[in-house]
Each structure stands twice: as structure tokens, then as C-alpha cells.
Amino acid sequence: MNKIFFYVVVVLLSATSSAKESEFDAKKFANEYFQAFVATQRPNAKPEDIENYLSLLKDDVGSQHIPFDTDDSRMPDGKARIRKGMTYYLASRDKYKAELIDIVSFGKSGVALRYKQEASGVHPDSGKYNSYSNQRLEVLELEDGKVAVIRIYNVE
């Protein structure tokens, strides 16, 4: 009887685990991620917007944006580094607009987002006004329903 009970528990736990895994909707997550990111870029962005975005990331998130960041290593303070960088640029734009073009899902392990963006504002380092318009591809590696690695590519 104990063997049967053990077998039933294992089967139920596996079914529950599989159900939870299949409940994860990568495209829904990608949309949530995109909206949270866009909120951090707007002229009226607040520290709470950054924290909302960061809540979608693992603490040791790795981030790579070629050619600016060439190392995508996951570090214990990965989220803290992103917070510091985003806070530095917070509300430095007078205009930001983004349009999500496409989402490609890799199941529960990743998503890719392609979007267009337009931005302008005063750069905090140089104090000079600049503007840009481009397309980006963000590839997000997911772990436990959160972003573990971000890879950003400018698509021109």
C-alpha cells in the first residue's frame, strides 16, 4: 500500500508541476515586460516604474547590449546594476514612443521581442540634446518565470 501511495503522490506532483509549467504564457509575459520597460523610458517615469520592471527580473540577471555591454554574465548584483543604470537615466527624455512589432516564444525558456522606438532628451553625461529612432530585438532567457538574461540588439 505504501508503494501505491508513493506512486500516486509522485504522479500528482508531476501533474501539478506540469500544469504550472504549462500555465506560463510566454507571450503574455513578454507583453507585460514590454509595457513595464516602456514605462521606465517615458518622460514622467518614476522610481516605482523601475521597480515594477525589475520585479520581472532575477536578482542575478545578466544583461548584454552590444556594442555597449559585451558581457552577459549573471552576477549576484545584476538587478542592482540595472537599477543603478536605469535610475541614472530616469526621466532624462522629453519624448519616448515604442511600438511592439513581434513576439516569438520559446516556451517557458525564452521570448524575443522586436519593437520600434523613438526617443529624445538631454543626455545626463554630456548635457547635449539628442534624439534617435531605431528598431530593437530583445532576447530574454527565462528561469522560474522571470528574466535571467537579457540580450539587446539594435536592428537597423
PDB file of C-alpha atoms in Angstrom, residues 11-149:
ATOM      1  CA  VAL A  11       2.093  11.237 -10.297  1.00  0.00           C
ATOM      2  CA  LEU A  12       0.011  14.017  -8.714  1.00  0.00           C
ATOM      3  CA  LEU A  13       3.068  16.164  -8.038  1.00  0.00           C
ATOM      4  CA  SER A  14       4.251  15.649 -11.621  1.00  0.00           C
ATOM      5  CA  ALA A  15       0.828  16.580 -12.967  1.00  0.00           C
ATOM      6  CA  THR A  16       0.689  19.660 -10.754  1.00  0.00           C
ATOM      7  CA  SER A  17       4.195  20.672 -11.796  1.00  0.00           C
ATOM      8  CA  SER A  18       3.372  20.129 -15.476  1.00  0.00           C
ATOM      9  CA  ALA A  19       0.145  22.104 -15.107  1.00  0.00           C
ATOM     10  CA  LYS A  20       2.019  25.011 -13.531  1.00  0.00           C
ATOM     11  CA  GLU A  21       4.643  24.905 -16.264  1.00  0.00           C
ATOM     12  CA  SER A  22       2.020  24.837 -18.994  1.00  0.00           C
ATOM     13  CA  GLU A  23       0.152  27.710 -17.301  1.00  0.00           C
ATOM     14  CA  PHE A  24       3.072  30.051 -18.025  1.00  0.00           C
ATOM     15  CA  ASP A  25       2.150  32.181 -21.019  1.00  0.00           C
ATOM     16  CA  ALA A  26       5.395  33.487 -22.530  1.00  0.00           C
ATOM     17  CA  LYS A  27       3.636  35.911 -24.889  1.00  0.00           C
ATOM     18  CA  LYS A  28       1.618  37.380 -22.025  1.00  0.00           C
ATOM     19  CA  PHE A  29       4.837  37.701 -20.010  1.00  0.00           C
ATOM     20  CA  ALA A  30       6.565  39.391 -22.984  1.00  0.00           C
ATOM     21  CA  ASN A  31       3.756  41.942 -23.249  1.00  0.00           C
ATOM     22  CA  GLU A  32       3.935  42.638 -19.516  1.00  0.00           C
ATOM     23  CA  TYR A  33       7.724  43.005 -19.753  1.00  0.00           C
ATOM     24  CA  PHE A  34       7.436  45.375 -22.724  1.00  0.00           C
ATOM     25  CA  GLN A  35       4.840  47.595 -21.029  1.00  0.00           C
ATOM     26  CA  ALA A  36       6.916  47.718 -17.834  1.00  0.00           C
ATOM     27  CA  PHE A  37      10.045  48.634 -19.798  1.00  0.00           C
ATOM     28  CA  VAL A  38       8.270  51.364 -21.797  1.00  0.00           C
ATOM     29  CA  ALA A  39       7.001  52.907 -18.537  1.00  0.00           C
ATOM     30  CA  THR A  40      10.638  53.332 -17.381  1.00  0.00           C
ATOM     31  CA  GLN A  41      11.541  55.249 -20.541  1.00  0.00           C
ATOM     32  CA  ARG A  42       8.766  57.853 -20.548  1.00  0.00           C
ATOM     33  CA  PRO A  43       9.453  61.492 -19.610  1.00  0.00           C
ATOM     34  CA  ASN A  44       7.313  61.153 -16.468  1.00  0.00           C
ATOM     35  CA  ALA A  45       8.898  57.861 -15.343  1.00  0.00           C
ATOM     36  CA  LYS A  46       9.258  57.364 -11.602  1.00  0.00           C
ATOM     37  CA  PRO A  47      11.401  55.077  -9.428  1.00  0.00           C
ATOM     38  CA  GLU A  48       8.292  52.900  -8.913  1.00  0.00           C
ATOM     39  CA  ASP A  49       8.234  52.230 -12.676  1.00  0.00           C
ATOM     40  CA  ILE A  50      11.796  50.951 -12.470  1.00  0.00           C
ATOM     41  CA  GLU A  51      10.908  48.719  -9.511  1.00  0.00           C
ATOM     42  CA  ASN A  52       7.902  47.331 -11.395  1.00  0.00           C
ATOM     43  CA  TYR A  53      10.185  46.478 -14.332  1.00  0.00           C
ATOM     44  CA  LEU A  54      12.826  44.986 -12.035  1.00  0.00           C
ATOM     45  CA  SER A  55      10.226  42.740 -10.400  1.00  0.00           C
ATOM     46  CA  LEU A  56      10.232  40.732 -13.640  1.00  0.00           C
ATOM     47  CA  LEU A  57      13.984  40.035 -13.392  1.00  0.00           C
ATOM     48  CA  LYS A  58      16.012  37.530 -11.388  1.00  0.00           C
ATOM     49  CA  ASP A  59      18.330  39.103  -8.804  1.00  0.00           C
ATOM     50  CA  ASP A  60      21.376  37.771 -10.664  1.00  0.00           C
ATOM     51  CA  VAL A  61      20.134  38.785 -14.114  1.00  0.00           C
ATOM     52  CA  GLY A  62      22.716  39.074 -16.867  1.00  0.00           C
ATOM     53  CA  SER A  63      22.405  41.847 -19.432  1.00  0.00           C
ATOM     54  CA  GLN A  64      24.123  42.438 -22.726  1.00  0.00           C
ATOM     55  CA  HIS A  65      23.628  45.301 -25.179  1.00  0.00           C
ATOM     56  CA  ILE A  66      26.133  45.122 -27.995  1.00  0.00           C
ATOM     57  CA  PRO A  67      28.273  47.212 -28.510  1.00  0.00           C
ATOM     58  CA  PHE A  68      27.869  48.864 -25.081  1.00  0.00           C
ATOM     59  CA  ASP A  69      27.882  45.764 -22.886  1.00  0.00           C
ATOM     60  CA  THR A  70      29.700  42.743 -24.268  1.00  0.00           C
ATOM     61  CA  ASP A  71      29.471  40.529 -21.185  1.00  0.00           C
ATOM     62  CA  ASP A  72      26.182  38.770 -20.409  1.00  0.00           C
ATOM     63  CA  SER A  73      27.445  37.058 -17.244  1.00  0.00           C
ATOM     64  CA  ARG A  74      24.969  36.634 -14.457  1.00  0.00           C
ATOM     65  CA  MET A  75      26.197  38.387 -11.333  1.00  0.00           C
ATOM     66  CA  PRO A  76      24.743  38.360  -7.814  1.00  0.00           C
ATOM     67  CA  ASP A  77      24.135  42.124  -8.116  1.00  0.00           C
ATOM     68  CA  GLY A  78      22.784  42.035 -11.685  1.00  0.00           C
ATOM     69  CA  LYS A  79      19.430  43.574 -10.795  1.00  0.00           C
ATOM     70  CA  ALA A  80      21.109  46.220  -8.625  1.00  0.00           C
ATOM     71  CA  ARG A  81      23.343  47.214 -11.561  1.00  0.00           C
ATOM     72  CA  ILE A  82      20.352  47.594 -13.862  1.00  0.00           C
ATOM     73  CA  ARG A  83      18.541  49.639 -11.193  1.00  0.00           C
ATOM     74  CA  LYS A  84      21.547  51.972 -10.906  1.00  0.00           C
ATOM     75  CA  GLY A  85      21.793  52.463 -14.674  1.00  0.00           C
ATOM     76  CA  MET A  86      18.072  52.997 -15.158  1.00  0.00           C
ATOM     77  CA  THR A  87      17.903  55.426 -12.240  1.00  0.00           C
ATOM     78  CA  TYR A  88      20.753  57.461 -13.741  1.00  0.00           C
ATOM     79  CA  TYR A  89      18.772  57.972 -16.955  1.00  0.00           C
ATOM     80  CA  LEU A  90      15.375  58.243 -15.242  1.00  0.00           C
ATOM     81  CA  ALA A  91      13.196  60.992 -16.736  1.00  0.00           C
ATOM     82  CA  SER A  92      16.031  62.309 -18.935  1.00  0.00           C
ATOM     83  CA  ARG A  93      13.797  62.105 -22.014  1.00  0.00           C
ATOM     84  CA  ASP A  94      11.278  64.643 -23.183  1.00  0.00           C
ATOM     85  CA  LYS A  95       9.753  62.144 -25.625  1.00  0.00           C
ATOM     86  CA  TYR A  96       9.539  58.375 -25.820  1.00  0.00           C
ATOM     87  CA  LYS A  97       7.350  56.221 -28.004  1.00  0.00           C
ATOM     88  CA  ALA A  98       7.590  52.480 -28.616  1.00  0.00           C
ATOM     89  CA  GLU A  99       5.610  50.015 -30.687  1.00  0.00           C
ATOM     90  CA  LEU A 100       5.815  46.263 -30.232  1.00  0.00           C
ATOM     91  CA  ILE A 101       6.172  44.610 -33.641  1.00  0.00           C
ATOM     92  CA  ASP A 102       6.556  40.936 -32.876  1.00  0.00           C
ATOM     93  CA  ILE A 103       6.941  38.364 -30.110  1.00  0.00           C
ATOM     94  CA  VAL A 104       8.484  34.940 -30.615  1.00  0.00           C
ATOM     95  CA  SER A 105       8.048  32.460 -27.792  1.00  0.00           C
ATOM     96  CA  PHE A 106      10.471  29.678 -26.938  1.00  0.00           C
ATOM     97  CA  GLY A 107       8.081  28.066 -24.478  1.00  0.00           C
ATOM     98  CA  LYS A 108       8.845  28.722 -20.847  1.00  0.00           C
ATOM     99  CA  SER A 109      12.576  29.168 -21.531  1.00  0.00           C
ATOM    100  CA  GLY A 110      12.566  32.383 -23.522  1.00  0.00           C
ATOM    101  CA  VAL A 111      10.976  35.057 -25.655  1.00  0.00           C
ATOM    102  CA  ALA A 112      12.165  37.517 -28.260  1.00  0.00           C
ATOM    103  CA  LEU A 113      10.596  40.947 -28.672  1.00  0.00           C
ATOM    104  CA  ARG A 114      11.079  43.175 -31.700  1.00  0.00           C
ATOM    105  CA  TYR A 115       9.978  46.771 -31.356  1.00  0.00           C
ATOM    106  CA  LYS A 116      10.388  50.262 -32.795  1.00  0.00           C
ATOM    107  CA  GLN A 117      11.262  53.181 -30.563  1.00  0.00           C
ATOM    108  CA  GLU A 118      11.704  56.916 -30.849  1.00  0.00           C
ATOM    109  CA  ALA A 119      13.257  58.991 -28.099  1.00  0.00           C
ATOM    110  CA  SER A 120      14.710  62.404 -27.451  1.00  0.00           C
ATOM    111  CA  GLY A 121      16.080  64.276 -24.476  1.00  0.00           C
ATOM    112  CA  VAL A 122      19.136  65.639 -22.750  1.00  0.00           C
ATOM    113  CA  HIS A 123      21.875  63.073 -22.151  1.00  0.00           C
ATOM    114  CA  PRO A 124      22.875  63.135 -18.453  1.00  0.00           C
ATOM    115  CA  ASP A 125      26.592  62.687 -19.232  1.00  0.00           C
ATOM    116  CA  SER A 126      27.107  65.254 -21.964  1.00  0.00           C
ATOM    117  CA  GLY A 127      24.211  67.608 -21.269  1.00  0.00           C
ATOM    118  CA  LYS A 128      23.557  67.605 -25.021  1.00  0.00           C
ATOM    119  CA  TYR A 129      20.158  67.165 -26.586  1.00  0.00           C
ATOM    120  CA  ASN A 130      19.911  64.052 -28.723  1.00  0.00           C
ATOM    121  CA  SER A 131      17.235  62.044 -30.457  1.00  0.00           C
ATOM    122  CA  TYR A 132      17.086  58.649 -32.077  1.00  0.00           C
ATOM    123  CA  SER A 133      14.758  56.240 -33.766  1.00  0.00           C
ATOM    124  CA  ASN A 134      15.540  52.559 -34.206  1.00  0.00           C
ATOM    125  CA  GLN A 135      14.340  49.005 -34.012  1.00  0.00           C
ATOM    126  CA  ARG A 136      15.461  46.650 -31.289  1.00  0.00           C
ATOM    127  CA  LEU A 137      15.422  42.951 -30.733  1.00  0.00           C
ATOM    128  CA  GLU A 138      15.453  41.816 -27.108  1.00  0.00           C
ATOM    129  CA  VAL A 139      16.020  38.154 -26.432  1.00  0.00           C
ATOM    130  CA  LEU A 140      15.022  37.180 -22.902  1.00  0.00           C
ATOM    131  CA  GLU A 141      16.128  33.924 -21.327  1.00  0.00           C
ATOM    132  CA  LEU A 142      13.616  32.931 -18.676  1.00  0.00           C
ATOM    133  CA  GLU A 143      14.043  30.953 -15.492  1.00  0.00           C
ATOM    134  CA  ASP A 144      11.303  30.261 -12.958  1.00  0.00           C
ATOM    135  CA  GLY A 145       9.018  32.743 -14.743  1.00  0.00           C
ATOM    136  CA  LYS A 146      11.491  35.630 -14.541  1.00  0.00           C
ATOM    137  CA  VAL A 147      14.129  37.107 -16.837  1.00  0.00           C
ATOM    138  CA  ALA A 148      17.543  35.541 -16.228  1.00  0.00           C
ATOM    139  CA  VAL A 149      19.449  37.024 -19.199  1.00  0.00           C
TER     140      VAL A 149
END
